[in-house]
Amino acid sequence: MPQSRDRSSALEPIRRVSQIREYEPEPVPDDVVDQLLELARWTGSAKNGQPWRFIVVRDKDRLKKIAALRPPINWLAGAPLGIAIVLDGAEPMFDAYDEGRLTERLLTGATLLGYGGGTAWFGGPTHDAEAKRILGIPKDLTARQIVMIGRPKSRSDPRPTGPSRGRKPLSELVSFDRFGEPRR
Ligand SMILES: Cc1cc2nc3c(=O)[nH]c(=O)nc-3n(C[C@H](O)[C@H](O)[C@H](O)COP(=O)(O)O)c2cc1C
C-alpha cells in the first residue's frame, strides 16, 4: 500500500507530532498556556462527562520531584512547564480514553503553536500516589501523567534505552471490508 505523504496536505503539520524530551529554558507565555487549556477544555468525552481537571505546573522544585520518581521521566525536569491531568476516577475505562484524547490535543496544539510536548507517566500506583502528594491532588482522584510543554531543543531521545522512532507501514495495519483483506 502506498504511503500518502503529500507535504502540502493540511494534515502535514501534525502528522509527526513527536515526543519532545529536550527543551529550551524559555518560559511558555500565559497566552500559549491559555490556548492549550481552551483546546483541552473542548475535548470530547464519554457522555460529555468532562471528568478532568488540569494543573499547570511551573514550579521547578515540584517538577524536579516528579522527574525523580523514575529514570524514564527524568528529562521532564528540563521543561519549563507541565500540565498534569487529573480525572475524577468514577469510570476508569472512560477516564483512560478521555485522557488519551486530552493528551493528543495538548501535544498537537503545542506543535501548532510552535512549541512541543511530551507525556511523562508517573509510573504506576505507588508513583501516582507520590505525584499526587507532590501536586496536592486528593487521594480519591486519578492522576497518572503530566504533559510537558516548551520550545523543542532537540527531537532526539536522551535516554539510553528509549524506544525506536518511526512507525509501522500502513500495509501492515489496514484491511478493507474484512480483517486481513487488501484494498480492491
Ligand atoms: C501511555 C504512554 C506512556 C508514555 N510514557 C512515557 C514516559 O514515561 N516517558 C517518556 O519519555 N515517554 C513516554 N511516552 C512517549 C512514548 O515513548 C512516545 O509516544 C513513543 O515513543 C513515540 O514517540 P515519537 O512520536 O516521538 O516517535 C509515553 C507514551 C504513551 C502513549
Short mmCIF file of C-alpha atoms and ligand atoms in Angstrom, two decimals:
data_model
loop_
_atom_site.label_atom_id
_atom_site.label_comp_id
_atom_site.label_asym_id
_atom_site.label_seq_id
_atom_site.Cartn_x
_atom_site.Cartn_y
_atom_site.Cartn_z
CA MET A 1 0.00 0.00 0.00
CA PRO A 2 1.50 3.38 -0.97
CA GLN A 3 2.11 5.83 1.87
CA SER A 4 0.37 9.17 1.34
CA ARG A 5 2.91 11.81 2.25
CA ASP A 6 1.59 14.85 0.46
CA ARG A 7 3.67 17.63 2.01
CA SER A 8 1.04 20.20 1.02
CA SER A 9 -1.67 18.41 2.97
CA ALA A 10 -3.39 20.38 5.71
CA LEU A 11 -2.52 17.44 7.97
CA GLU A 12 1.22 17.68 7.41
CA PRO A 13 1.95 19.95 10.42
CA ILE A 14 0.53 17.33 12.77
CA ARG A 15 1.40 14.09 11.01
CA ARG A 16 4.54 13.55 13.04
CA VAL A 17 3.82 15.23 16.36
CA SER A 18 6.63 13.63 18.27
CA GLN A 19 7.51 13.23 21.93
CA ILE A 20 9.85 16.07 22.93
CA ARG A 21 12.21 15.35 25.82
CA GLU A 22 14.72 18.21 25.49
CA TYR A 23 13.50 21.80 25.86
CA GLU A 24 14.82 25.32 25.67
CA PRO A 25 14.66 27.03 29.06
CA GLU A 26 12.49 29.95 27.84
CA PRO A 27 9.18 30.18 29.67
CA VAL A 28 5.88 29.33 27.99
CA PRO A 29 3.80 32.55 27.89
CA ASP A 30 0.43 32.65 29.60
CA ASP A 31 -1.43 33.19 26.33
CA VAL A 32 0.03 29.95 24.95
CA VAL A 33 -0.93 28.09 28.13
CA ASP A 34 -4.43 29.56 27.96
CA GLN A 35 -4.88 28.48 24.35
CA LEU A 36 -3.82 24.94 25.22
CA LEU A 37 -6.16 24.82 28.20
CA GLU A 38 -9.01 26.03 26.00
CA LEU A 39 -8.19 23.32 23.46
CA ALA A 40 -8.15 20.74 26.25
CA ARG A 41 -11.44 22.00 27.68
CA TRP A 42 -13.20 21.31 24.36
CA THR A 43 -12.06 17.70 24.16
CA GLY A 44 -14.94 15.31 23.64
CA SER A 45 -15.59 12.85 26.45
CA ALA A 46 -17.92 9.95 27.16
CA LYS A 47 -21.41 11.29 27.77
CA ASN A 48 -19.76 14.75 27.72
CA GLY A 49 -18.83 13.99 31.31
CA GLN A 50 -15.64 16.11 31.18
CA PRO A 51 -14.16 14.16 34.08
CA TRP A 52 -10.93 16.21 34.13
CA ARG A 53 -9.08 18.92 35.96
CA PHE A 54 -5.75 20.44 34.91
CA ILE A 55 -2.82 21.63 37.00
CA VAL A 56 -0.38 23.97 35.28
CA VAL A 57 2.96 23.28 36.94
CA ARG A 58 5.79 25.77 36.56
CA ASP A 59 7.35 25.29 39.98
CA LYS A 60 10.84 23.89 39.34
CA ASP A 61 11.06 22.18 42.68
CA ARG A 62 7.85 20.24 42.12
CA LEU A 63 8.89 19.33 38.56
CA LYS A 64 12.25 18.05 39.86
CA LYS A 65 10.50 15.90 42.44
CA ILE A 66 8.21 14.39 39.80
CA ALA A 67 11.19 13.84 37.47
CA ALA A 68 12.90 11.90 40.27
CA LEU A 69 10.05 9.39 40.52
CA ARG A 70 11.71 7.13 37.94
CA PRO A 71 14.56 7.37 35.38
CA PRO A 72 12.46 7.21 32.16
CA ILE A 73 10.89 10.57 33.03
CA ASN A 74 13.95 12.36 34.45
CA TRP A 75 14.08 14.58 31.33
CA LEU A 76 10.96 16.44 32.46
CA ALA A 77 12.95 18.49 34.96
CA GLY A 78 14.37 20.40 31.97
CA ALA A 79 10.99 21.51 30.63
CA PRO A 80 9.64 24.94 31.57
CA LEU A 81 6.09 23.81 32.25
CA GLY A 82 3.80 20.83 32.54
CA ILE A 83 0.05 20.32 32.55
CA ALA A 84 -0.93 17.49 34.88
CA ILE A 85 -4.18 15.74 34.03
CA VAL A 86 -6.44 14.79 36.92
CA LEU A 87 -9.51 12.57 36.42
CA ASP A 88 -12.43 12.01 38.72
CA GLY A 89 -11.95 8.24 38.73
CA ALA A 90 -15.67 7.45 38.51
CA GLU A 91 -15.44 5.43 35.28
CA PRO A 92 -11.89 4.14 34.80
CA MET A 93 -12.33 2.96 31.21
CA PHE A 94 -13.83 6.27 30.07
CA ASP A 95 -11.17 8.14 32.05
CA ALA A 96 -8.38 6.34 30.23
CA TYR A 97 -9.93 7.02 26.82
CA ASP A 98 -10.63 10.67 27.58
CA GLU A 99 -7.13 11.13 28.98
CA GLY A 100 -5.62 9.89 25.72
CA ARG A 101 -7.73 12.34 23.72
CA LEU A 102 -6.73 15.19 26.02
CA THR A 103 -3.08 14.33 25.75
CA GLU A 104 -3.11 14.21 21.99
CA ARG A 105 -4.86 17.60 21.87
CA LEU A 106 -2.21 19.14 24.12
CA LEU A 107 0.66 17.68 22.10
CA THR A 108 -0.87 18.66 18.78
CA GLY A 109 -1.86 22.12 19.98
CA ALA A 110 1.61 22.79 21.33
CA THR A 111 3.11 21.77 17.99
CA LEU A 112 0.78 24.04 16.00
CA LEU A 113 1.75 26.97 18.25
CA GLY A 114 5.46 26.41 17.58
CA TYR A 115 6.11 24.55 20.81
CA GLY A 116 6.45 20.87 21.54
CA GLY A 117 5.27 18.48 24.17
CA GLY A 118 5.94 15.18 25.81
CA THR A 119 3.94 12.99 28.09
CA ALA A 120 5.51 11.63 31.26
CA TRP A 121 3.73 8.84 33.07
CA PHE A 122 4.34 8.76 36.78
CA GLY A 123 4.73 5.01 36.60
CA GLY A 124 2.01 3.08 38.40
CA PRO A 125 0.07 3.18 41.69
CA THR A 126 2.97 3.89 44.07
CA HIS A 127 4.43 6.64 41.90
CA ASP A 128 0.98 8.04 41.14
CA ALA A 129 0.37 8.39 44.87
CA GLU A 130 3.67 10.21 45.33
CA ALA A 131 2.96 12.54 42.38
CA LYS A 132 -0.46 13.30 43.85
CA ARG A 133 1.19 14.19 47.14
CA ILE A 134 3.69 16.49 45.35
CA LEU A 135 0.88 18.24 43.46
CA GLY A 136 -1.64 18.30 46.31
CA ILE A 137 -4.15 16.15 44.43
CA PRO A 138 -6.76 14.47 46.67
CA LYS A 139 -6.16 10.74 47.08
CA ASP A 140 -9.53 9.70 45.65
CA LEU A 141 -8.82 11.33 42.26
CA THR A 142 -6.84 9.72 39.43
CA ALA A 143 -3.56 11.23 38.21
CA ARG A 144 -1.17 9.28 36.02
CA GLN A 145 0.73 11.73 33.90
CA ILE A 146 1.93 15.22 33.24
CA VAL A 147 2.21 16.62 29.72
CA MET A 148 5.32 18.76 29.41
CA ILE A 149 5.32 21.79 27.10
CA GLY A 150 8.12 24.03 25.83
CA ARG A 151 10.20 25.04 22.84
CA PRO A 152 11.92 21.94 21.50
CA LYS A 153 15.69 21.96 21.80
CA SER A 154 16.10 18.58 20.19
CA ARG A 155 13.86 15.82 18.93
CA SER A 156 16.23 13.06 19.97
CA ASP A 157 15.67 10.83 22.96
CA PRO A 158 18.38 11.45 25.58
CA ARG A 159 17.59 8.20 27.38
CA PRO A 160 19.98 5.31 26.70
CA THR A 161 17.23 2.70 26.27
CA GLY A 162 14.35 4.65 24.71
CA PRO A 163 12.10 3.06 22.05
CA SER A 164 12.92 3.44 18.37
CA ARG A 165 11.25 6.16 16.30
CA GLY A 166 9.27 5.56 13.13
CA ARG A 167 6.03 3.72 12.60
CA LYS A 168 4.75 0.51 11.06
CA PRO A 169 3.74 0.89 7.40
CA LEU A 170 0.04 1.13 6.58
CA SER A 171 0.39 -2.13 4.64
CA GLU A 172 0.81 -3.90 7.99
CA LEU A 173 -2.06 -2.12 9.65
CA VAL A 174 -5.02 -1.66 7.33
CA SER A 175 -7.59 -4.02 5.82
CA PHE A 176 -10.68 -3.30 3.76
CA ASP A 177 -14.19 -4.56 4.48
CA ARG A 178 -12.88 -7.60 6.37
CA PHE A 179 -9.88 -8.13 8.64
CA GLY A 180 -6.83 -9.06 6.58
CA GLU A 181 -8.36 -8.19 3.19
CA PRO A 182 -6.35 -5.92 0.87
CA ARG A 183 -7.80 -2.94 -1.00
CA ARG A 184 -9.59 -3.97 -4.20
C1 LIG B 1 0.71 5.76 27.59
C2 LIG B 1 2.04 6.39 27.24
C3 LIG B 1 3.02 6.49 28.21
C4 LIG B 1 4.23 7.08 27.93
N1 LIG B 1 5.16 7.23 28.90
C5 LIG B 1 6.32 7.83 28.62
C6 LIG B 1 7.27 8.04 29.66
O1 LIG B 1 7.02 7.71 30.83
N2 LIG B 1 8.44 8.63 29.35
C7 LIG B 1 8.72 9.04 28.09
O2 LIG B 1 9.79 9.59 27.88
N3 LIG B 1 7.84 8.85 27.08
C8 LIG B 1 6.65 8.26 27.33
N4 LIG B 1 5.74 8.09 26.34
C9 LIG B 1 6.04 8.56 24.98
C10 LIG B 1 6.33 7.41 24.02
O3 LIG B 1 7.60 6.88 24.31
C11 LIG B 1 6.26 8.00 22.60
O4 LIG B 1 4.93 8.36 22.35
C12 LIG B 1 6.68 7.00 21.55
O5 LIG B 1 7.98 6.53 21.78
C13 LIG B 1 6.62 7.62 20.15
O6 LIG B 1 7.44 8.76 20.12
P1 LIG B 1 7.57 9.67 18.81
O7 LIG B 1 6.20 10.12 18.48
O8 LIG B 1 8.47 10.80 19.22
O9 LIG B 1 8.15 8.81 17.74
C14 LIG B 1 4.51 7.54 26.61
C15 LIG B 1 3.50 7.45 25.64
C16 LIG B 1 2.28 6.91 25.96
C17 LIG B 1 1.21 6.85 24.89
#
